[in-house]
Structure formats: structure tokens, C-alpha cells
Amino acid sequence: MGCATTSQEIKTSTAEHEKVDYFADNGFGNAVAVVQHPAGIYHKGVTYVCYQGPLEDPYVASYHHETKEWKGPFKAGVSEMGKDSTRDKIDNHGKPSMLIDDAGTIHIAFGGHGGMSIQGDNPLGNYHYGKNMHIVSKKPLDISSWEISENIPPFGTYNQWIKMDNGDIYLFYRHGAHRSNWVYQKSTDEGRTFGQPVSFLKHKRRDDQPAVDSWYPWIAKGKGSELIVVFDYHICTDSNVIAGKNMHLPKRYNVYYMVFDTQTGIWKNAKGELLDIPLTRELADEKALVAQTEGSWTFQGVIDLDPEGKPHIGMTIGEEIEGSRRSAAKTMCHFKFDGSEWVASKNTGLPKGNGDIEVKSADEIHFYIEAQDENDLGEVARWTSTNGGETFQKTKVLLQKSKSNFAISALIENPHPDAQIIVAQHKPGTRFKKMFLLGENGPVMRDKKEAQRLKIEEKE
Ligand code: ZN
């Protein structure tokens, strides 16, 4: 008996310490995206990450870089979406984004896609589904227990958090479904209370065709007290009848830019000309336009400043596919402001795929991009330019998987070199996604037993 037991023990302990390159296997739908950001924050030696898990609920995990200890993922809240079995589509709009305030409390916003009329009047837009929610960690830097903070409207979606150097917190989001204003709310007391929503991008019915102006901005920290905004335009048409079916098409065009000085409350364009908010399409076209993309669709801008304070933009741009609800992967394109005008880089060598930008200097620019080749080899890689964005070369592959593609997050806030971006692996035939935390050394490894969350949850 002794020998048999010993041999079994050895087997078990070997299995226990088998490492895998993912940290969880319960990512759900598009578990992460660039828009809901940050989805990860490095803070005092630990990287915190969040993503959409089973039933579209928000999950949070953490990795201690010195002890190499993983915690979680813990289910941090319960989304109002993802529970109704009569809806066959995964909504995906309510995935979580996070912020850590100066007291160490972790904040997550999630669960909204415009809210519903039963929740009350939405003065700034229309409805779709879900309920935007704000939850906070019960204890500082402790991801194991959470409580609801009922202090934001239910109508938000695409939450984007920014903490300023003085501790002020900004929550940016769209205040409803497609036909809604984009707003921010400011908190000066660690997110306990927020000021009223302030609209900065205006939805408006067009008088030249049956459609409504709509927007997709992405907001990041600029110089000092400034925030920088890259955005594209969505023409939300009343109907697109294709083969007898009315389809909503993701018609997104153009690249725009503006700056918000949070100290003065002033909004301006790259040249420093003042902008009235909420910005209308007419004013955006006149004053905030970076590039027109007529005939091509855009998707998901990202932005960073070079050390001289000049903005660099990444925007994916691709063929317009009439009749197709989903369009093919778009090419990452680079734009920069040279001090007097916007310059579009041509023939950069960048691939088709989503990702984020990091500008090290006026010459050195990095993109982190998920892409897939013609053999269905999925890859997350860093692409580097040393000539100010004219051309890019693939300088590092962070992750590669056959017959896969990846959903990618924005860059982690203040990232540790070993943990810069979060991705979810999409493999045909799998309902749940493996989640990876990627950095200079590729994926951060984890004990297989711990990473297999679905098995753990089944037992619970
Ligand atoms: Zn629309």
C-alpha cells in the first residue's frame, strides 16, 4: 500500500505543478476589447486584470510579480445581461474596465449597453439592454470581495476610466445605445460621488438622409491635466435593407482628435482652436478631422503622445463591405500631428488587426496588435517603427496559436514589462476562451490546476 500511495502522490504533485501559458479558461464572448479600458492596472508590484467571464459577468485576477503568485479570478459582480436564454447573442458591450483610486480601492464599471426604458428616462440618448454598474472592492487592493456602489446612471456602455495625477477620477462612456451622447462624470472623492454627466460628443438626427450621428471615442491621458481623445464617426442609418432583411451596419468613418484640459474645462483641436461641446458632426468635420476615409470603414482608434506632446494615432481601416454585417479585419494605420497638420503614414507594413499604441519618442513607436495569417495562425506581436511611423517591423511575438485568433485589450495601465496586455484566444468550437497575460517574456505562466477555472467552478 505504501508504494502505491507514494507513486500516486508523486503523480498528483507533478500534475499540480504543470504550468500553462493561460491564467484562466473561462473568458466568455469577446472577453476583452480595446474600448473598455483599462482592463488591467499595474500597482505596487501587482498586475490586476479584469475580463468578461461566464454569463457576461466581470471577473478579476491578480498577479504578484515578485512572488509569482496568482489570485482569482473572482467573480466581481453580476451583469444584468447574459442571463436571458431567449437572447441567443452574447451582447459583449458590458465587459469590465477598472481603476484603482488613491486609497487603493479598486473600481469596476460593467454590465451596460444603453440600459432599458423600465430604468427611467434617458435624457441623453436611447436604450438597448443591460444596466451600467459600478462596483468597488470592499478592502483596498483585495479582489476577493466586492460591493455595488449605486452612484452612476444605468444607461452607460463602453466604460473608460482615467485617474488624474491629483487623484480626480473620470469615467467616460456612451450614455445609451447608438443614438446617444458620449459623456464623462468626474469624482473628486475616490469615486464615492460623481458629478452630473457632461456631454462631449453629440448624437443628432441628420437632415440630409435618414440617419443619426453617432461616435466611438477612446480617451487617454495627455500632458499634465489634459486628456486626449481619438474618435471615429458612425452613421446610424434608419434602415439598410439587404436581401429583404433590415440590417444594422457598423458604418464607421474618418479619424478625429481633440484635447480636454480638465483644469480649465476647455476643449480644443490639435492646433489649439477652441471647440464647443458637445461637439456636433459639423464642428468635428470642420475643426477636429484628422483624416477622411471615404469608401473605407474604421474601427477603434488608439492614441499616445510623443515626449514633445505631439499626438500619434492608430486607427484600423478597411474595405467597406456593403451587405455584410461583419466586415473583414482592418489594417492598423498610423497618423501623427507634425505641429501644423496631420500626416498619414503610407505603406507602413502594419498588419490587419486591433491593438494599442505606445509612443516612446518622436521616432520610436510601438504597436501591440493581434493578427491572423492566411493559415489561421493567430499571433499577438509588437511592431516597431524607428522612423517616426513611416515604416514598422515586427520586433517581438508575444503569443502564437494555430487555428486561433485573439481578442485584445488596450495596454495595461502603467504596465510592468512582463505584463503589458491581456488577450483571449478564440478557437472555433470552443465556447469559453483561454485568457493570457502577455509581456516581454511572452505569457505569464500559471499552475494548470489553478488556471482551469471552469473545472473549479463546476465543483463550487
Ligand atoms: Zn448604429
Coordinates of C-alpha atoms and ligand atoms in Angstrom, one line a residue:
M1 CA 0.0 0.0 0.0
G2 CA 2.8 2.3 0.9
C3 CA 4.4 2.1 -2.5
A4 CA 1.2 2.6 -4.4
T5 CA 0.3 5.6 -2.3
T6 CA 3.7 7.2 -2.8
S7 CA 3.6 6.7 -6.6
Q8 CA 0.1 8.3 -6.7
E9 CA 1.3 11.2 -4.6
I10 CA 4.2 11.8 -7.0
K11 CA 1.9 11.8 -10.0
T12 CA -0.5 14.2 -8.3
S13 CA 2.2 16.6 -7.3
T14 CA 3.7 16.6 -10.8
A15 CA 0.3 17.4 -12.3
E16 CA -0.2 20.1 -9.7
H17 CA 2.8 21.9 -10.9
E18 CA 2.3 21.6 -14.5
K19 CA 2.4 25.1 -15.9
V20 CA 0.2 26.5 -18.6
D21 CA 0.5 29.8 -20.6
Y22 CA -3.0 31.0 -19.8
F23 CA -4.2 32.2 -16.4
A24 CA -7.9 31.3 -16.8
D25 CA -10.1 29.3 -19.2
N26 CA -13.4 31.0 -18.5
G27 CA -13.3 34.0 -20.8
F28 CA -16.6 34.4 -22.5
G29 CA -17.6 36.0 -25.8
N30 CA -15.3 38.9 -26.6
A31 CA -13.8 38.6 -23.2
V32 CA -11.6 41.8 -23.6
A33 CA -11.5 44.6 -26.1
V34 CA -9.6 47.8 -26.6
V35 CA -12.5 50.1 -25.9
Q36 CA -13.3 49.1 -22.4
H37 CA -10.1 50.3 -20.8
P38 CA -8.1 49.9 -18.8
A39 CA -8.8 46.2 -18.3
G40 CA -5.6 45.9 -16.4
I41 CA -3.5 48.0 -14.0
Y42 CA 0.0 47.5 -12.5
H43 CA 0.0 48.9 -9.0
K44 CA 2.6 48.4 -6.2
G45 CA 4.1 45.1 -7.6
V46 CA 0.9 43.6 -8.7
T47 CA -0.9 43.4 -12.0
Y48 CA -4.7 43.4 -11.7
V49 CA -6.8 42.3 -14.7
C50 CA -10.5 42.0 -15.5
Y51 CA -12.5 40.4 -18.3
Q52 CA -15.9 39.1 -19.2
G53 CA -16.5 35.6 -17.9
P54 CA -19.4 33.2 -17.9
L55 CA -22.9 34.7 -18.2
E56 CA -21.2 38.0 -19.2
D57 CA -20.2 38.7 -15.5
P58 CA -17.0 40.6 -14.7
Y59 CA -14.0 38.5 -13.4
V60 CA -10.9 39.8 -11.8
A61 CA -7.5 38.2 -11.2
S62 CA -4.1 39.5 -10.0
Y63 CA -0.5 38.5 -10.4
H64 CA 2.2 39.4 -7.9
H65 CA 5.4 39.9 -9.9
E66 CA 7.9 39.1 -7.1
T67 CA 6.2 36.1 -5.5
K68 CA 4.8 34.9 -8.9
E69 CA 1.5 34.3 -7.1
W70 CA -1.8 34.4 -9.0
K71 CA -5.0 35.2 -7.2
G72 CA -8.5 34.7 -8.6
P73 CA -10.2 35.1 -10.9
F74 CA -13.0 36.1 -8.7
K75 CA -16.5 36.9 -10.0
A76 CA -16.7 40.6 -9.0
G77 CA -20.3 41.3 -9.9
V78 CA -23.4 40.1 -11.7
S79 CA -24.4 41.6 -15.0
E80 CA -28.0 42.1 -16.0
M81 CA -27.0 40.8 -19.4
G82 CA -26.1 37.3 -20.3
K83 CA -28.9 35.6 -18.3
D84 CA -31.8 35.6 -20.7
S85 CA -31.9 32.3 -22.6
T86 CA -34.2 33.7 -25.2
R87 CA -31.4 36.0 -26.4
D88 CA -29.1 33.9 -28.4
K89 CA -26.4 36.5 -29.0
I90 CA -23.7 37.4 -26.5
D91 CA -24.0 41.2 -26.0
N92 CA -20.3 41.9 -25.2
H93 CA -20.8 45.6 -24.6
G94 CA -20.8 45.3 -20.8
K95 CA -17.3 43.9 -20.3
P96 CA -15.5 45.4 -17.3
S97 CA -12.9 48.2 -17.1
M98 CA -11.1 49.2 -13.9
L99 CA -9.5 51.9 -11.8
I100 CA -7.5 51.9 -8.6
D101 CA -8.1 55.1 -6.6
D102 CA -5.5 56.8 -4.3
A103 CA -6.8 54.9 -1.3
G104 CA -6.3 51.6 -3.1
T105 CA -9.9 50.8 -3.6
I106 CA -10.5 49.0 -6.9
H107 CA -13.4 50.2 -9.1
I108 CA -15.0 48.4 -11.9
A109 CA -17.7 49.5 -14.3
F110 CA -19.6 46.9 -16.3
G111 CA -22.9 45.5 -17.4
G112 CA -24.4 48.2 -19.6
H113 CA -25.5 48.5 -23.2
G114 CA -27.7 51.5 -23.1
G115 CA -30.0 50.4 -20.3
M116 CA -33.7 49.9 -20.7
S117 CA -36.7 52.2 -20.5
I118 CA -38.0 50.5 -17.3
Q119 CA -35.0 52.0 -15.6
G120 CA -36.3 55.5 -16.3
D121 CA -35.9 58.3 -18.7
N122 CA -32.6 58.6 -20.6
P123 CA -32.3 62.3 -21.3
L124 CA -29.1 61.9 -23.4
G125 CA -29.9 59.0 -25.7
N126 CA -31.7 55.8 -26.5
Y127 CA -31.9 52.4 -24.9
H128 CA -30.8 48.9 -25.7
Y129 CA -30.1 46.5 -22.8
G130 CA -28.4 45.8 -19.5
K131 CA -27.6 48.1 -16.7
N132 CA -24.3 50.0 -16.3
M133 CA -23.0 49.3 -12.8
H134 CA -20.2 50.5 -10.6
I135 CA -18.7 48.1 -8.1
V136 CA -15.8 48.6 -5.6
S137 CA -13.5 46.2 -3.7
K138 CA -14.6 46.0 -0.1
K139 CA -11.0 46.3 1.0
P140 CA -8.1 48.1 -0.6
L141 CA -6.3 46.0 -3.2
D142 CA -8.3 43.0 -2.3
I143 CA -10.0 41.4 -5.3
S144 CA -11.9 38.7 -3.4
S145 CA -14.9 40.7 -2.3
W146 CA -16.9 43.5 -3.9
E147 CA -19.9 45.7 -3.3
I148 CA -22.2 47.7 -5.5
S149 CA -21.9 51.4 -5.5
E150 CA -25.2 52.8 -6.7
N151 CA -23.9 56.1 -8.0
I152 CA -23.8 56.0 -11.8
P153 CA -26.7 56.1 -14.3
P154 CA -27.8 52.7 -15.7
F155 CA -27.6 53.8 -19.3
G156 CA -23.8 53.8 -19.9
T157 CA -21.7 51.5 -22.1
Y158 CA -18.1 51.3 -23.2
N159 CA -16.8 52.5 -19.8
Q160 CA -13.3 54.1 -19.8
W161 CA -11.6 55.1 -16.6
I162 CA -8.9 57.7 -16.1
K163 CA -7.3 58.9 -12.8
M164 CA -5.5 62.2 -13.0
D165 CA -2.3 62.9 -11.1
N166 CA -4.2 64.9 -8.5
G167 CA -6.5 61.9 -7.8
D168 CA -9.5 63.1 -9.7
I169 CA -11.4 60.3 -11.3
Y170 CA -13.1 60.5 -14.7
L171 CA -15.5 57.9 -16.0
F172 CA -16.2 58.3 -19.8
Y173 CA -18.9 56.3 -21.5
R174 CA -21.7 56.5 -24.1
H175 CA -25.0 57.4 -22.3
G176 CA -27.2 54.9 -24.0
A177 CA -27.3 52.9 -27.2
H178 CA -26.0 54.1 -30.6
R179 CA -28.2 57.3 -30.7
S180 CA -26.8 58.8 -27.5
N181 CA -24.3 61.4 -26.4
W182 CA -20.9 60.5 -25.0
V183 CA -20.4 61.9 -21.6
Y184 CA -17.9 61.9 -18.7
Q185 CA -18.6 62.1 -15.0
K186 CA -16.0 63.4 -12.5
S187 CA -15.4 62.3 -9.0
T188 CA -13.1 64.1 -6.5
D189 CA -13.8 61.8 -3.6
E190 CA -12.4 58.4 -4.7
G191 CA -15.5 57.5 -6.6
R192 CA -17.9 57.8 -3.7
T193 CA -19.9 60.5 -5.6
F194 CA -19.8 61.7 -9.2
G195 CA -20.7 65.0 -10.8
Q196 CA -23.6 65.1 -13.3
P197 CA -22.8 63.6 -16.8
V198 CA -21.3 66.1 -19.1
S199 CA -21.9 65.5 -22.8
F200 CA -18.8 66.0 -25.1
L201 CA -19.9 64.2 -28.3
K202 CA -23.4 64.9 -29.6
H203 CA -25.8 62.5 -31.3
K204 CA -28.1 64.3 -33.7
R205 CA -30.5 63.4 -36.5
R206 CA -29.2 64.3 -39.9
D207 CA -31.4 66.4 -42.1
D208 CA -29.9 65.2 -45.4
Q209 CA -30.6 61.5 -45.0
P210 CA -32.5 59.1 -42.7
A211 CA -29.7 58.6 -40.1
V212 CA -28.4 59.8 -36.8
D213 CA -24.8 61.0 -36.0
S214 CA -23.1 58.6 -33.6
W215 CA -19.5 58.3 -32.3
Y216 CA -16.8 56.0 -30.9
P217 CA -14.2 57.8 -28.9
W218 CA -11.2 56.5 -27.0
I219 CA -9.8 58.6 -24.3
A220 CA -6.3 58.6 -22.8
K221 CA -4.1 60.8 -20.6
G222 CA -2.3 63.6 -22.3
K223 CA 0.1 66.3 -20.9
G224 CA -0.4 67.3 -17.3
S225 CA -4.1 67.9 -16.7
E226 CA -5.0 67.2 -20.3
L227 CA -6.9 64.2 -21.7
I228 CA -6.7 63.3 -25.4
V229 CA -9.5 61.8 -27.5
V230 CA -9.3 60.0 -30.8
F231 CA -12.7 59.1 -32.3
D232 CA -14.5 57.9 -35.5
Y233 CA -17.9 58.7 -36.8
H234 CA -20.8 56.2 -37.0
I235 CA -23.6 56.9 -39.3
C236 CA -26.5 55.2 -37.7
T237 CA -28.9 54.7 -40.5
D238 CA -32.6 54.1 -40.0
S239 CA -32.6 51.1 -42.4
N240 CA -30.3 49.0 -44.5
V241 CA -32.4 46.5 -46.4
I242 CA -30.1 43.8 -47.8
A243 CA -31.6 40.8 -49.4
G244 CA -35.0 41.6 -48.0
K245 CA -33.6 41.9 -44.5
N246 CA -33.2 45.1 -42.5
M247 CA -29.7 45.1 -41.1
H248 CA -27.8 47.5 -38.9
L249 CA -24.4 48.1 -40.4
P250 CA -21.3 49.2 -38.4
K251 CA -20.6 52.1 -40.8
R252 CA -17.8 53.9 -39.2
Y253 CA -15.7 56.5 -40.9
N254 CA -12.9 59.1 -40.5
V255 CA -10.5 59.9 -37.8
Y256 CA -10.9 62.8 -35.4
Y257 CA -8.9 64.2 -32.5
M258 CA -9.5 66.6 -29.6
V259 CA -8.0 67.6 -26.3
F260 CA -9.8 68.3 -23.0
D261 CA -8.0 70.3 -20.4
T262 CA -9.5 69.1 -17.1
Q263 CA -8.2 72.1 -15.2
T264 CA -9.8 74.8 -17.3
G265 CA -12.6 72.7 -18.8
I266 CA -11.6 73.9 -22.3
W267 CA -11.8 71.6 -25.3
K268 CA -9.6 72.3 -28.3
N269 CA -8.3 70.7 -31.5
A270 CA -4.7 69.8 -32.3
K271 CA -3.9 73.4 -33.4
G272 CA -5.3 74.7 -30.2
E273 CA -8.5 76.2 -31.6
L274 CA -11.4 76.1 -29.1
L275 CA -14.2 73.6 -29.6
D276 CA -17.7 73.8 -28.2
I277 CA -19.1 70.7 -26.6
P278 CA -21.0 68.6 -27.1
L279 CA -19.2 68.5 -30.4
T280 CA -21.5 68.2 -33.4
R281 CA -20.7 66.4 -36.7
E282 CA -20.4 69.7 -38.4
L283 CA -17.9 71.1 -36.0
A284 CA -16.0 67.8 -35.8
D285 CA -15.7 67.8 -39.6
E286 CA -14.6 71.5 -39.6
K287 CA -12.2 71.5 -36.7
A288 CA -11.3 68.0 -35.4
L289 CA -10.8 66.0 -38.5
V290 CA -7.5 64.0 -38.8
A291 CA -8.3 62.0 -41.9
Q292 CA -11.3 61.2 -44.1
T293 CA -11.7 57.5 -45.0
E294 CA -14.4 57.7 -47.7
G295 CA -15.1 54.2 -49.1
S296 CA -13.4 52.5 -46.1
W297 CA -14.7 51.7 -42.7
T298 CA -12.8 52.5 -39.5
F299 CA -12.7 50.7 -36.2
Q300 CA -11.3 51.5 -32.8
G301 CA -8.8 54.4 -32.5
V302 CA -6.0 54.5 -30.0
I303 CA -3.7 57.3 -29.1
D304 CA -0.5 58.3 -27.3
L305 CA 1.7 61.4 -27.2
D306 CA 5.4 61.6 -28.0
P307 CA 7.7 63.3 -25.5
E308 CA 7.2 66.6 -27.3
G309 CA 3.5 66.3 -26.7
K310 CA 2.6 65.5 -30.4
P311 CA -0.3 63.0 -30.8
H312 CA 0.1 59.7 -32.6
I313 CA -3.0 57.8 -33.6
G314 CA -3.6 54.2 -34.5
M315 CA -6.9 53.5 -36.3
T316 CA -7.9 50.3 -38.1
I317 CA -9.2 51.0 -41.6
G318 CA -10.6 48.5 -44.1
E319 CA -12.8 47.9 -47.1
E320 CA -16.4 48.8 -46.8
I321 CA -18.4 45.7 -47.3
E322 CA -22.0 46.5 -48.2
G323 CA -24.3 43.8 -47.3
S324 CA -22.1 42.3 -44.7
R325 CA -22.9 43.0 -41.1
R326 CA -19.5 42.0 -40.1
S327 CA -16.6 43.4 -42.0
A328 CA -13.2 41.8 -42.5
A329 CA -10.2 42.6 -40.4
K330 CA -8.9 46.1 -41.0
T331 CA -5.3 47.4 -41.3
M332 CA -3.8 49.3 -38.5
C333 CA -2.9 52.8 -39.7
H334 CA -0.7 55.5 -38.2
F335 CA -1.3 59.2 -38.1
K336 CA 0.6 62.0 -36.4
F337 CA 0.4 65.7 -35.9
D338 CA 3.5 67.4 -37.1
G339 CA 2.8 70.7 -35.3
S340 CA 0.8 72.2 -38.1
E341 CA -1.0 69.4 -39.8
W342 CA -2.0 65.7 -39.6
V343 CA 0.2 63.3 -41.6
A344 CA -1.0 59.8 -42.5
S345 CA 1.8 57.2 -42.9
K346 CA 1.6 55.3 -46.1
N347 CA 2.7 51.7 -46.6
T348 CA 3.7 51.2 -43.0
G349 CA 3.8 47.4 -43.2
L350 CA 1.4 47.1 -40.2
P351 CA -0.9 44.1 -40.3
K352 CA -4.7 43.8 -40.2
G353 CA -5.7 43.7 -36.6
N354 CA -6.7 45.5 -33.5
G355 CA -4.3 46.8 -30.8
D356 CA -2.8 49.6 -28.9
I357 CA -0.1 52.2 -29.5
E358 CA 2.9 53.2 -27.3
V359 CA 5.0 56.2 -28.4
K360 CA 8.5 56.1 -26.8
S361 CA 9.9 59.1 -28.8
A362 CA 9.1 61.1 -31.9
D363 CA 11.0 58.4 -33.8
E364 CA 10.3 55.2 -31.8
I365 CA 6.7 54.0 -31.9
H366 CA 5.3 50.6 -30.9
F367 CA 2.0 48.9 -31.7
Y368 CA 0.7 45.8 -30.0
I369 CA -1.5 44.0 -32.5
E370 CA -3.5 40.8 -32.7
A371 CA -3.4 39.4 -36.2
Q372 CA -4.1 36.2 -38.1
D373 CA -2.4 34.9 -41.2
E374 CA -3.9 33.1 -44.2
N375 CA -3.2 29.7 -42.5
D376 CA -5.3 30.8 -39.4
L377 CA -2.2 31.2 -37.3
G378 CA -3.1 33.7 -34.7
E379 CA -0.5 36.0 -33.3
V380 CA -0.1 38.8 -30.8
A381 CA 3.0 40.8 -31.7
R382 CA 4.8 44.1 -31.1
W383 CA 5.5 46.2 -34.2
T384 CA 8.1 48.9 -34.0
S385 CA 9.0 52.0 -36.0
T386 CA 12.3 53.8 -35.6
N387 CA 11.5 56.4 -38.3
G388 CA 8.5 58.2 -36.7
G389 CA 5.9 55.8 -38.0
E390 CA 6.8 55.7 -41.7
T391 CA 7.5 52.0 -41.6
F392 CA 7.1 49.3 -39.0
Q393 CA 8.7 45.9 -38.4
K394 CA 7.6 43.0 -36.3
T395 CA 10.0 43.1 -33.4
K396 CA 8.5 40.6 -31.0
V397 CA 6.0 37.8 -31.0
L398 CA 4.2 37.7 -27.6
L399 CA 1.9 34.8 -28.4
Q400 CA 1.2 32.5 -31.3
K401 CA -1.6 29.8 -31.6
S402 CA -2.7 27.8 -34.5
K403 CA -6.3 27.9 -35.8
S404 CA -6.9 30.8 -33.5
N405 CA -7.5 34.5 -33.3
F406 CA -7.4 36.8 -30.4
A407 CA -9.4 39.5 -28.7
I408 CA -7.0 42.1 -27.4
S409 CA -7.2 44.6 -24.6
A410 CA -5.7 48.1 -24.5
L411 CA -2.3 48.3 -22.9
I412 CA -2.4 47.8 -19.2
E413 CA -2.2 51.0 -17.2
N414 CA 1.4 51.7 -16.0
P415 CA 2.4 48.2 -17.2
H416 CA 5.1 46.0 -15.7
P417 CA 7.4 44.9 -18.7
D418 CA 6.3 41.3 -18.1
A419 CA 2.5 42.1 -18.2
Q420 CA 1.5 44.6 -20.8
I421 CA -1.6 43.3 -22.5
I422 CA -4.5 40.9 -22.0
V423 CA -5.8 38.6 -24.7
A424 CA -8.5 36.0 -25.1
Q425 CA -8.0 33.1 -27.5
H426 CA -10.8 32.4 -29.9
K427 CA -10.7 28.9 -31.3
P428 CA -13.6 27.5 -33.4
G429 CA -15.7 25.1 -31.5
T430 CA -14.8 26.4 -28.0
R431 CA -17.5 28.2 -26.0
F432 CA -15.1 29.6 -23.4
K433 CA -11.8 31.4 -24.1
K434 CA -8.4 30.9 -22.6
M435 CA -7.1 34.2 -21.1
F436 CA -3.5 35.3 -21.4
L437 CA -1.4 38.0 -19.7
L438 CA 1.4 38.9 -22.1
G439 CA 4.7 40.8 -21.7
E440 CA 8.3 40.9 -22.6
N441 CA 8.7 37.2 -21.8
G442 CA 5.5 36.1 -23.6
P443 CA 2.7 34.8 -21.5
V444 CA 2.8 34.9 -17.7
M445 CA 2.6 31.2 -16.7
R446 CA 0.3 29.6 -14.1
D447 CA -0.2 26.2 -12.5
K448 CA -2.5 24.3 -14.7
K449 CA -4.8 23.3 -11.9
E450 CA -5.4 26.9 -10.9
A451 CA -5.8 28.1 -14.4
Q452 CA -8.6 25.6 -15.2
R453 CA -11.3 27.8 -13.7
L454 CA -14.3 26.0 -15.3
K455 CA -13.4 22.8 -13.5
I456 CA -13.1 24.7 -10.3
E457 CA -16.4 26.5 -10.8
E458 CA -18.2 23.2 -11.6
K459 CA -17.1 21.9 -8.2
E460 CA -18.3 25.0 -6.3
Ligands
ZN1 ZN -26.0 52.5 -35.2

